[in-house]
Short mmCIF file of N, CA, C and O and ligand atoms in Angstrom, two decimals:
data_model
loop_
_atom_site.label_atom_id
_atom_site.label_comp_id
_atom_site.label_asym_id
_atom_site.label_seq_id
_atom_site.Cartn_x
_atom_site.Cartn_y
_atom_site.Cartn_z
N UNK A 365 3.65 -23.94 -16.85
CA UNK A 365 3.16 -23.00 -17.30
C UNK A 365 2.25 -21.77 -17.43
O UNK A 365 2.47 -20.46 -17.92
N UNK A 366 1.19 -22.24 -16.16
CA UNK A 366 1.27 -20.81 -15.73
C UNK A 366 2.40 -19.73 -15.27
O UNK A 366 2.09 -18.46 -15.58
N UNK A 367 3.06 -20.09 -14.88
CA UNK A 367 4.27 -19.44 -14.46
C UNK A 367 5.23 -18.30 -15.74
O UNK A 367 5.14 -17.22 -15.52
N UNK A 368 5.13 -19.54 -16.74
CA UNK A 368 5.53 -18.73 -18.42
C UNK A 368 4.69 -17.53 -18.48
O UNK A 368 5.15 -16.77 -18.87
N UNK A 369 3.30 -17.76 -18.10
CA UNK A 369 2.60 -17.18 -18.48
C UNK A 369 2.27 -15.50 -17.77
O UNK A 369 2.32 -14.11 -18.29
N UNK A 370 2.98 -15.91 -16.45
CA UNK A 370 2.35 -15.03 -15.64
C UNK A 370 4.27 -14.00 -16.55
O UNK A 370 4.42 -12.92 -16.08
N UNK A 371 5.08 -15.02 -16.10
CA UNK A 371 6.36 -13.64 -16.87
C UNK A 371 6.63 -13.06 -17.31
O UNK A 371 6.45 -11.65 -18.27
N UNK A 372 5.53 -13.78 -18.66
CA UNK A 372 5.03 -13.26 -20.30
C UNK A 372 4.46 -11.93 -19.71
O UNK A 372 4.34 -10.94 -19.98
N UNK A 373 3.54 -12.43 -18.92
CA UNK A 373 2.28 -10.57 -18.57
C UNK A 373 3.12 -9.70 -18.15
O UNK A 373 3.39 -8.54 -18.15
N UNK A 374 4.63 -10.51 -17.07
CA UNK A 374 5.22 -9.46 -16.46
C UNK A 374 5.27 -8.61 -17.53
O UNK A 374 6.14 -7.06 -17.24
N UNK A 375 6.34 -8.41 -18.15
CA UNK A 375 7.05 -7.97 -19.71
C UNK A 375 6.48 -7.53 -20.20
O UNK A 375 6.08 -6.17 -20.93
N UNK A 376 5.31 -7.68 -20.83
CA UNK A 376 3.84 -7.49 -21.49
C UNK A 376 3.69 -6.24 -21.65
O UNK A 376 3.65 -5.16 -22.36
N UNK A 377 3.16 -6.16 -20.34
CA UNK A 377 2.39 -4.80 -19.51
C UNK A 377 3.00 -4.22 -19.63
O UNK A 377 2.75 -2.73 -19.83
N UNK A 378 4.58 -3.67 -19.10
CA UNK A 378 5.26 -2.70 -19.08
C UNK A 378 5.14 -2.64 -20.89
O UNK A 378 5.59 -0.64 -20.33
N UNK A 379 5.84 -3.27 -20.99
CA UNK A 379 6.51 -2.43 -22.40
C UNK A 379 5.01 -1.86 -23.18
O UNK A 379 4.90 -1.32 -23.51
N UNK A 380 4.17 -2.42 -22.76
CA UNK A 380 2.81 -1.96 -23.27
C UNK A 380 2.38 -0.55 -22.71
O UNK A 380 1.89 0.13 -24.16
N UNK A 381 2.53 -0.22 -21.49
CA UNK A 381 2.62 0.91 -20.85
C UNK A 381 3.16 1.46 -21.35
O UNK A 381 3.02 2.66 -21.61
N UNK A 382 4.28 1.53 -22.09
CA UNK A 382 5.56 1.93 -21.98
C UNK A 382 4.90 3.20 -23.55
O UNK A 382 5.55 4.21 -23.67
N UNK A 383 4.89 1.92 -24.70
CA UNK A 383 4.06 2.21 -25.69
C UNK A 383 2.95 3.14 -26.03
O UNK A 383 3.11 4.21 -26.53
N UNK A 384 2.17 2.81 -24.58
CA UNK A 384 1.27 3.87 -24.82
C UNK A 384 2.08 5.22 -24.36
O UNK A 384 1.47 6.85 -24.52
N UNK A 385 2.70 5.19 -23.67
CA UNK A 385 3.31 6.67 -22.85
C UNK A 385 3.92 7.34 -24.61
O UNK A 385 3.69 8.47 -24.44
N UNK A 386 4.05 6.75 -24.49
CA UNK A 386 5.16 7.48 -25.85
C UNK A 386 4.02 7.79 -26.74
O UNK A 386 4.06 9.33 -27.36
N UNK A 387 3.25 7.16 -27.36
CA UNK A 387 2.26 7.66 -28.75
C UNK A 387 1.21 8.47 -27.52
O UNK A 387 1.82 10.08 -28.79
N UNK A 388 1.26 8.50 -26.00
CA UNK A 388 0.79 9.87 -25.65
C UNK A 388 2.00 11.19 -25.66
O UNK A 388 0.88 12.29 -25.76
N UNK A 389 2.63 10.38 -25.02
CA UNK A 389 3.54 11.79 -25.37
C UNK A 389 3.72 12.54 -26.94
O UNK A 389 3.54 13.87 -27.42
N UNK A 390 3.90 11.34 -27.51
CA UNK A 390 3.84 11.84 -28.70
C UNK A 390 2.76 12.65 -29.41
O UNK A 390 3.02 14.02 -30.66
N UNK A 391 1.91 12.26 -29.07
CA UNK A 391 0.38 12.66 -29.64
C UNK A 391 0.63 14.24 -28.64
O UNK A 391 0.19 15.07 -29.44
N UNK A 392 0.70 14.41 -27.57
CA UNK A 392 0.70 15.90 -27.08
C UNK A 392 1.76 17.04 -27.73
O UNK A 392 1.99 17.82 -27.65
N UNK A 393 2.50 16.51 -28.71
CA UNK A 393 4.12 17.05 -28.62
C UNK A 393 3.91 17.20 -29.65
O UNK A 393 3.44 18.71 -30.20
N UNK A 394 3.40 16.56 -30.96
CA UNK A 394 2.42 17.16 -31.82
C UNK A 394 1.27 18.36 -31.76
O UNK A 394 1.32 19.24 -32.27
N UNK A 395 0.32 18.11 -30.93
CA UNK A 395 -0.49 18.78 -30.29
C UNK A 395 0.43 20.50 -30.25
O UNK A 395 -0.40 21.86 -30.26
N UNK A 396 1.71 20.05 -29.57
CA UNK A 396 2.04 21.12 -29.20
C UNK A 396 2.67 22.18 -30.31
O UNK A 396 2.71 23.36 -30.32
N UNK A 397 3.41 21.16 -30.61
CA UNK A 397 3.99 21.83 -32.17
C UNK A 397 2.86 22.59 -33.22
O UNK A 397 4.02 23.51 -34.01
N UNK A 398 1.90 22.77 -33.17
CA UNK A 398 1.07 22.79 -34.11
C UNK A 398 0.94 24.05 -34.24
O UNK A 398 1.32 24.90 -35.01
N UNK A 399 0.89 24.85 -33.21
CA UNK A 399 1.53 26.03 -33.11
C UNK A 399 2.60 27.15 -33.64
O UNK A 399 2.03 28.18 -34.77
N UNK A 400 3.68 26.60 -33.42
CA UNK A 400 4.66 27.20 -34.20
C UNK A 400 4.98 26.50 -35.26
O UNK A 400 5.41 27.13 -35.53
N UNK A 401 4.39 25.39 -35.81
CA UNK A 401 4.37 25.23 -37.35
C UNK A 401 3.42 26.12 -38.07
O UNK A 401 3.65 25.77 -39.39
N UNK A 402 2.56 26.65 -37.70
CA UNK A 402 1.70 27.52 -38.06
C UNK A 402 2.42 28.13 -39.17
O UNK A 402 3.17 29.42 -38.42
N UNK A 403 1.53 29.19 -39.69
CA UNK A 403 2.41 29.80 -40.74
C UNK A 403 1.18 31.24 -41.27
O UNK A 403 -0.01 30.40 -41.73
N UNK A 404 1.13 32.02 -41.90
CA UNK A 404 0.62 32.76 -42.11
C UNK A 404 0.98 33.99 -43.30
O UNK A 404 2.10 34.18 -43.03
N UNK A 405 0.01 34.37 -44.34
CA UNK A 405 0.34 34.99 -45.23
C UNK A 405 -0.12 36.77 -44.78
O UNK A 405 -1.55 35.98 -44.77
N UNK A 406 0.54 37.56 -45.16
CA UNK A 406 0.25 38.92 -46.07
C UNK A 406 0.02 39.21 -47.06
O UNK A 406 1.82 38.93 -47.53
N UNK A 407 -0.04 39.83 -47.88
CA UNK A 407 0.36 39.95 -49.26
C UNK A 407 -0.06 41.24 -49.27
O UNK A 407 -1.06 42.73 -48.98
N UNK A 408 0.79 42.21 -49.51
CA UNK A 408 0.95 43.31 -50.15
C UNK A 408 0.43 44.04 -51.55
O UNK A 408 1.22 44.06 -52.49
N UNK A 409 -0.53 44.38 -51.60
CA UNK A 409 -0.76 44.59 -52.89
C UNK A 409 -1.95 46.04 -53.24
O UNK A 409 -2.99 46.04 -52.56
N UNK A 410 -1.79 47.32 -54.18
CA UNK A 410 -2.50 48.27 -53.87
C UNK A 410 -2.29 49.03 -52.20
O UNK A 410 -3.19 49.43 -52.33
N UNK A 411 -1.47 48.48 -51.68
CA UNK A 411 -1.17 50.20 -51.35
C UNK A 411 -2.15 49.25 -49.96
O UNK A 411 -1.79 50.07 -49.70
N UNK A 412 -2.26 47.97 -49.62
CA UNK A 412 -2.80 47.81 -48.61
C UNK A 412 -2.38 46.24 -48.39
O UNK A 412 -1.72 45.27 -49.22
N UNK A 413 -2.44 46.26 -47.18
CA UNK A 413 -2.26 45.06 -46.75
C UNK A 413 -3.21 44.15 -45.92
O UNK A 413 -4.70 44.86 -45.56
N UNK A 414 -2.91 43.00 -47.20
CA UNK A 414 -4.24 42.02 -46.70
C UNK A 414 -4.32 40.72 -46.22
O UNK A 414 -2.92 39.90 -46.41
N UNK A 415 -4.55 40.13 -45.31
CA UNK A 415 -5.98 41.05 -44.38
C UNK A 415 -5.47 42.08 -43.18
O UNK A 415 -3.60 41.75 -42.81
N UNK A 416 -5.79 43.05 -43.34
CA UNK A 416 -4.87 44.39 -42.43
C UNK A 416 -4.73 43.55 -40.90
O UNK A 416 -4.16 44.18 -40.58
N UNK A 417 -5.22 43.02 -40.12
CA UNK A 417 -5.40 42.57 -39.21
C UNK A 417 -5.07 40.87 -39.17
O UNK A 417 -6.40 40.66 -39.88
N UNK A 418 -4.23 40.43 -38.98
CA UNK A 418 -3.98 38.12 -39.08
C UNK A 418 -4.45 38.42 -38.27
O UNK A 418 -3.24 38.85 -37.25
N UNK A 419 -5.03 37.31 -37.06
CA UNK A 419 -4.40 36.69 -35.59
C UNK A 419 -3.99 35.47 -36.55
O UNK A 419 -4.34 34.79 -36.72
N UNK A 420 -3.22 34.96 -35.04
CA UNK A 420 -2.63 33.39 -35.64
C UNK A 420 -1.89 33.10 -34.00
O UNK A 420 -1.94 33.74 -32.94
N UNK A 421 -1.86 31.85 -33.91
CA UNK A 421 -1.32 31.58 -33.07
C UNK A 421 0.06 32.04 -31.87
O UNK A 421 0.61 31.74 -33.17
N UNK A 422 0.62 31.42 -31.19
CA UNK A 422 1.77 32.30 -30.62
C UNK A 422 2.43 30.85 -31.15
O UNK A 422 1.68 29.97 -31.74
N UNK A 423 3.84 31.90 -32.00
CA UNK A 423 4.95 30.76 -32.79
C UNK A 423 4.86 30.42 -34.35
O UNK A 423 5.26 29.84 -34.22
N UNK A 424 3.40 31.64 -34.43
CA UNK A 424 2.97 31.23 -35.78
C UNK A 424 4.61 31.89 -36.86
O UNK A 424 5.02 33.16 -36.17
N UNK A 425 4.31 31.93 -38.01
CA UNK A 425 5.81 33.01 -38.66
C UNK A 425 4.79 33.55 -39.74
O UNK A 425 3.72 32.73 -40.56
N UNK A 426 4.72 34.30 -39.98
CA UNK A 426 3.56 35.22 -40.82
C UNK A 426 4.53 35.35 -42.19
O UNK A 426 6.04 36.34 -41.35
N UNK A 427 4.26 36.22 -42.90
CA UNK A 427 5.02 36.04 -43.93
C UNK A 427 4.78 36.76 -45.53
O UNK A 427 3.37 36.81 -45.64
N UNK A 428 5.20 38.39 -45.41
CA UNK A 428 4.49 38.94 -46.32
C UNK A 428 5.17 39.44 -47.79
O UNK A 428 6.07 38.88 -47.66
N UNK A 429 4.18 39.60 -48.54
CA UNK A 429 4.61 39.31 -49.74
C UNK A 429 4.39 40.29 -50.66
O UNK A 429 3.06 40.83 -50.83
N UNK A 430 5.21 41.58 -50.85
CA UNK A 430 4.76 42.63 -52.20
C UNK A 430 3.85 42.38 -53.36
O UNK A 430 5.02 41.76 -54.61
N UNK A 431 3.17 42.46 -53.80
CA UNK A 431 3.12 42.08 -54.89
C UNK A 431 2.56 43.47 -55.94
O UNK A 431 2.18 43.54 -56.47
N UNK A 432 2.27 44.46 -55.67
CA UNK A 432 2.69 45.64 -55.88
C UNK A 432 4.10 45.99 -56.80
O UNK A 432 5.37 45.04 -56.67
N UNK A 433 3.85 47.10 -57.74
CA UNK A 433 4.86 47.03 -58.27
C UNK A 433 5.67 48.27 -58.04
O UNK A 433 6.62 49.07 -58.31
N UNK A 434 5.52 48.65 -56.66
CA UNK A 434 6.00 49.34 -55.92
C UNK A 434 6.83 48.83 -54.12
O UNK A 434 6.16 47.92 -54.30
N UNK A 435 7.68 49.38 -54.35
CA UNK A 435 8.49 49.29 -53.00
C UNK A 435 7.66 49.15 -51.62
O UNK A 435 7.54 50.40 -51.52
N UNK A 436 7.31 48.46 -51.14
CA UNK A 436 6.62 48.28 -49.62
C UNK A 436 7.79 47.70 -48.77
O UNK A 436 8.54 47.13 -48.96
N UNK A 437 7.91 48.10 -47.34
CA UNK A 437 8.13 47.63 -46.34
C UNK A 437 7.58 47.34 -45.11
O UNK A 437 5.61 48.05 -45.54
N UNK A 438 7.98 46.38 -44.31
CA UNK A 438 6.51 46.25 -43.29
C UNK A 438 8.14 46.01 -41.87
O UNK A 438 9.06 45.15 -41.74
N UNK A 439 7.55 47.46 -41.61
CA UNK A 439 7.59 47.69 -39.88
C UNK A 439 7.05 47.20 -38.85
O UNK A 439 6.55 48.77 -38.86
N UNK A 440 7.35 46.92 -37.82
CA UNK A 440 6.55 47.40 -36.53
C UNK A 440 6.36 48.44 -35.17
O UNK A 440 7.65 49.16 -35.74
N UNK A 441 5.52 48.83 -35.02
CA UNK A 441 5.36 50.46 -34.82
C UNK A 441 6.06 50.38 -33.48
O UNK A 441 7.04 51.53 -33.13
N UNK A 442 6.54 49.66 -32.99
CA UNK A 442 6.83 48.80 -31.30
C UNK A 442 8.97 48.35 -31.69
O UNK A 442 9.02 47.65 -30.90
N UNK A 443 8.68 48.27 -32.50
CA UNK A 443 10.82 47.44 -33.17
C UNK A 443 10.59 46.41 -32.73
O UNK A 443 11.84 45.71 -32.70
N UNK A 444 9.55 45.56 -32.99
CA UNK A 444 9.64 44.20 -33.60
C UNK A 444 10.61 43.35 -33.82
O UNK A 444 10.55 42.55 -33.98
N UNK A 445 9.40 44.18 -35.10
CA UNK A 445 10.42 43.45 -36.65
C UNK A 445 10.35 43.97 -37.32
O UNK A 445 9.78 45.94 -37.38
N UNK A 446 11.09 43.96 -38.23
CA UNK A 446 12.03 45.04 -39.91
C UNK A 446 11.83 44.54 -41.04
O UNK A 446 13.03 43.80 -41.42
N UNK A 447 11.30 44.87 -42.09
CA UNK A 447 11.50 44.66 -43.50
C UNK A 447 12.59 45.44 -44.16
O UNK A 447 13.01 46.30 -43.22
N UNK A 448 13.63 44.56 -45.00
CA UNK A 448 14.15 45.57 -46.22
C UNK A 448 12.74 46.53 -46.89
O UNK A 448 12.29 46.13 -46.67
N UNK A 449 13.37 46.74 -47.81
CA UNK A 449 12.17 47.51 -49.18
C UNK A 449 11.82 46.08 -50.16
O UNK A 449 12.73 45.60 -50.64
N UNK A 450 10.68 45.82 -49.90
CA UNK A 450 10.28 44.79 -50.78
C UNK A 450 10.26 45.93 -52.09
O UNK A 450 8.91 46.42 -51.92
N UNK A 451 11.11 44.42 -53.04
CA UNK A 451 11.11 44.67 -53.89
C UNK A 451 9.14 43.79 -54.88
O UNK A 451 8.96 43.05 -54.51
N UNK A 452 8.52 43.45 -55.94
CA UNK A 452 7.99 42.99 -56.62
C UNK A 452 8.32 41.42 -55.97
O UNK A 452 8.96 41.35 -56.76
N UNK A 453 7.13 40.76 -56.09
CA UNK A 453 7.22 39.56 -55.13
C UNK A 453 8.21 39.49 -54.43
O UNK A 453 8.68 37.79 -54.10
N UNK A 454 8.90 40.16 -53.62
CA UNK A 454 10.12 40.01 -52.52
C UNK A 454 8.83 39.74 -51.03
O UNK A 454 8.18 40.25 -51.09
N UNK A 455 10.00 38.80 -49.99
CA UNK A 455 8.90 38.59 -48.47
C UNK A 455 10.07 38.48 -48.01
O UNK A 455 10.75 38.58 -47.81
N UNK A 456 9.11 39.24 -46.92
CA UNK A 456 9.74 38.75 -45.30
C UNK A 456 8.73 38.20 -44.37
O UNK A 456 7.57 38.25 -44.89
N UNK A 457 9.47 37.30 -43.61
CA UNK A 457 8.74 36.62 -42.57
C UNK A 457 9.36 36.75 -41.86
O UNK A 457 10.22 37.29 -41.12
N UNK A 458 8.73 36.24 -40.29
CA UNK A 458 8.75 37.06 -38.83
C UNK A 458 8.70 36.16 -37.94
O UNK A 458 7.40 35.81 -38.49
N UNK A 459 8.79 35.60 -37.16
CA UNK A 459 8.27 34.06 -36.23
C UNK A 459 8.05 35.32 -34.59
O UNK A 459 8.12 35.77 -34.02
N UNK A 460 6.35 35.85 -34.44
CA UNK A 460 6.11 35.63 -33.36
C UNK A 460 6.16 34.68 -31.45
O UNK A 460 4.81 33.97 -32.23
N UNK A 461 7.28 34.78 -31.55
CA UNK A 461 6.97 34.33 -29.82
C UNK A 461 5.81 34.18 -28.64
O UNK A 461 6.24 33.28 -27.89
N UNK A 462 5.76 35.65 -28.46
CA UNK A 462 4.49 36.34 -27.80
C UNK A 462 3.19 36.62 -28.38
O UNK A 462 3.19 37.60 -29.01
N UNK A 463 2.83 36.28 -27.48
CA UNK A 463 1.49 36.71 -27.71
C UNK A 463 1.03 38.24 -27.76
O UNK A 463 1.78 38.90 -26.24
N UNK A 464 0.32 39.05 -28.16
CA UNK A 464 0.01 40.35 -28.00
C UNK A 464 -0.54 41.13 -29.58
O UNK A 464 -1.06 40.31 -30.31
N UNK A 465 -0.10 41.96 -29.42
CA UNK A 465 -0.69 42.91 -30.18
C UNK A 465 0.08 43.70 -31.40
O UNK A 465 1.45 44.01 -30.08
N UNK A 466 1.22 43.78 -32.59
CA UNK A 466 1.66 44.46 -33.18
C UNK A 466 1.45 44.98 -34.43
O UNK A 466 1.02 44.31 -35.44
N UNK A 467 1.34 46.52 -33.91
CA UNK A 467 1.03 46.86 -35.54
C UNK A 467 1.84 47.28 -35.87
O UNK A 467 3.38 47.58 -35.62
N UNK A 468 1.84 47.85 -36.80
CA UNK A 468 2.73 47.95 -37.82
C UNK A 468 2.24 48.43 -39.53
O UNK A 468 1.10 48.68 -39.80
N UNK A 469 3.45 49.23 -40.29
CA UNK A 469 3.65 49.49 -41.49
C UNK A 469 4.61 49.76 -41.95
O UNK A 469 5.33 49.30 -42.32
N UNK A 470 3.86 50.76 -43.26
CA UNK A 470 5.11 50.55 -44.04
C UNK A 470 5.82 52.14 -44.40
O UNK A 470 5.18 52.66 -44.48
N UNK A 471 7.20 51.84 -44.04
CA UNK A 471 7.88 53.26 -44.23
C UNK A 471 8.11 54.20 -45.57
O UNK A 471 8.13 55.42 -45.01
N UNK A 472 7.45 53.55 -46.03
CA UNK A 472 8.16 54.62 -47.01
C UNK A 472 6.27 55.50 -47.79
O UNK A 472 6.37 56.93 -48.25
N UNK A 473 5.20 54.53 -47.01
CA UNK A 473 3.63 55.25 -47.35
C UNK A 473 3.39 54.59 -45.93
O UNK A 473 2.55 53.57 -45.73
N UNK A 474 3.47 55.82 -45.08
CA UNK A 474 2.77 55.59 -43.33
C UNK A 474 1.50 55.44 -42.87
O UNK A 474 1.77 54.86 -42.29
N UNK A 475 0.90 55.49 -44.16
CA UNK A 475 -0.31 55.48 -44.02
C UNK A 475 -1.26 54.10 -44.35
O UNK A 475 -2.06 53.31 -44.08
N UNK A 476 0.00 53.31 -44.78
CA UNK A 476 -0.47 51.74 -44.99
C UNK A 476 -0.37 50.69 -43.59
O UNK A 476 0.80 50.98 -43.13
N UNK A 477 -1.45 50.85 -42.90
CA UNK A 477 -0.58 49.95 -41.81
C UNK A 477 -1.57 48.60 -41.90
O UNK A 477 -2.49 48.27 -42.71
N UNK A 478 -1.42 47.30 -40.77
CA UNK A 478 -2.00 46.68 -40.67
C UNK A 478 -1.12 46.16 -38.54
O UNK A 478 -0.82 46.98 -39.10
N UNK A 479 -1.89 44.65 -38.06
CA UNK A 479 -1.82 44.72 -37.38
C UNK A 479 -1.36 42.90 -37.31
O UNK A 479 -1.88 42.16 -37.97
N UNK A 480 -0.58 42.31 -36.41
CA UNK A 480 -0.81 40.72 -36.19
C UNK A 480 -0.97 40.54 -35.10
O UNK A 480 -0.71 41.49 -33.60
N UNK A 481 -2.45 39.90 -34.48
CA UNK A 481 -2.76 39.62 -33.13
C UNK A 481 -2.58 38.44 -33.24
O UNK A 481 -2.18 37.10 -33.78
N UNK A 482 -1.61 38.58 -31.86
CA UNK A 482 -1.03 36.60 -31.17
C UNK A 482 -1.75 36.47 -30.33
O UNK A 482 -1.13 37.17 -29.43
N UNK A 483 -2.09 35.16 -30.50
CA UNK A 483 -2.44 34.84 -29.23
C UNK A 483 -2.36 33.12 -29.66
O UNK A 483 -2.67 32.42 -29.90
CU1 CU B 439 4.83 50.74 -49.44
#
């Protein structure tokens, strides 16, 4: 009897530890995945990028949507990303894998500027 219980305990304990490790592992994976799953929206409206400065975690995808009746672009000042000409309701996305500050502008209307801060 005692022998059997000891044997069961000997099996159950490693299984429980494995399950705990698995749970802890998946929990930390979820936490790590959260920034890469993050996304943010920038709307182009009335010749303005809004919000003008957007702060996102590393791994986030930023999507620009042109809500103007006029074509615009979203082009990184440092050449990190470059949209095509976006017509009304067209979108452009870029995923930011590195921390930093990414200024950008509209090549058609260079006075239109914005900034993505990745941290
Ligand atoms: Cu523009």
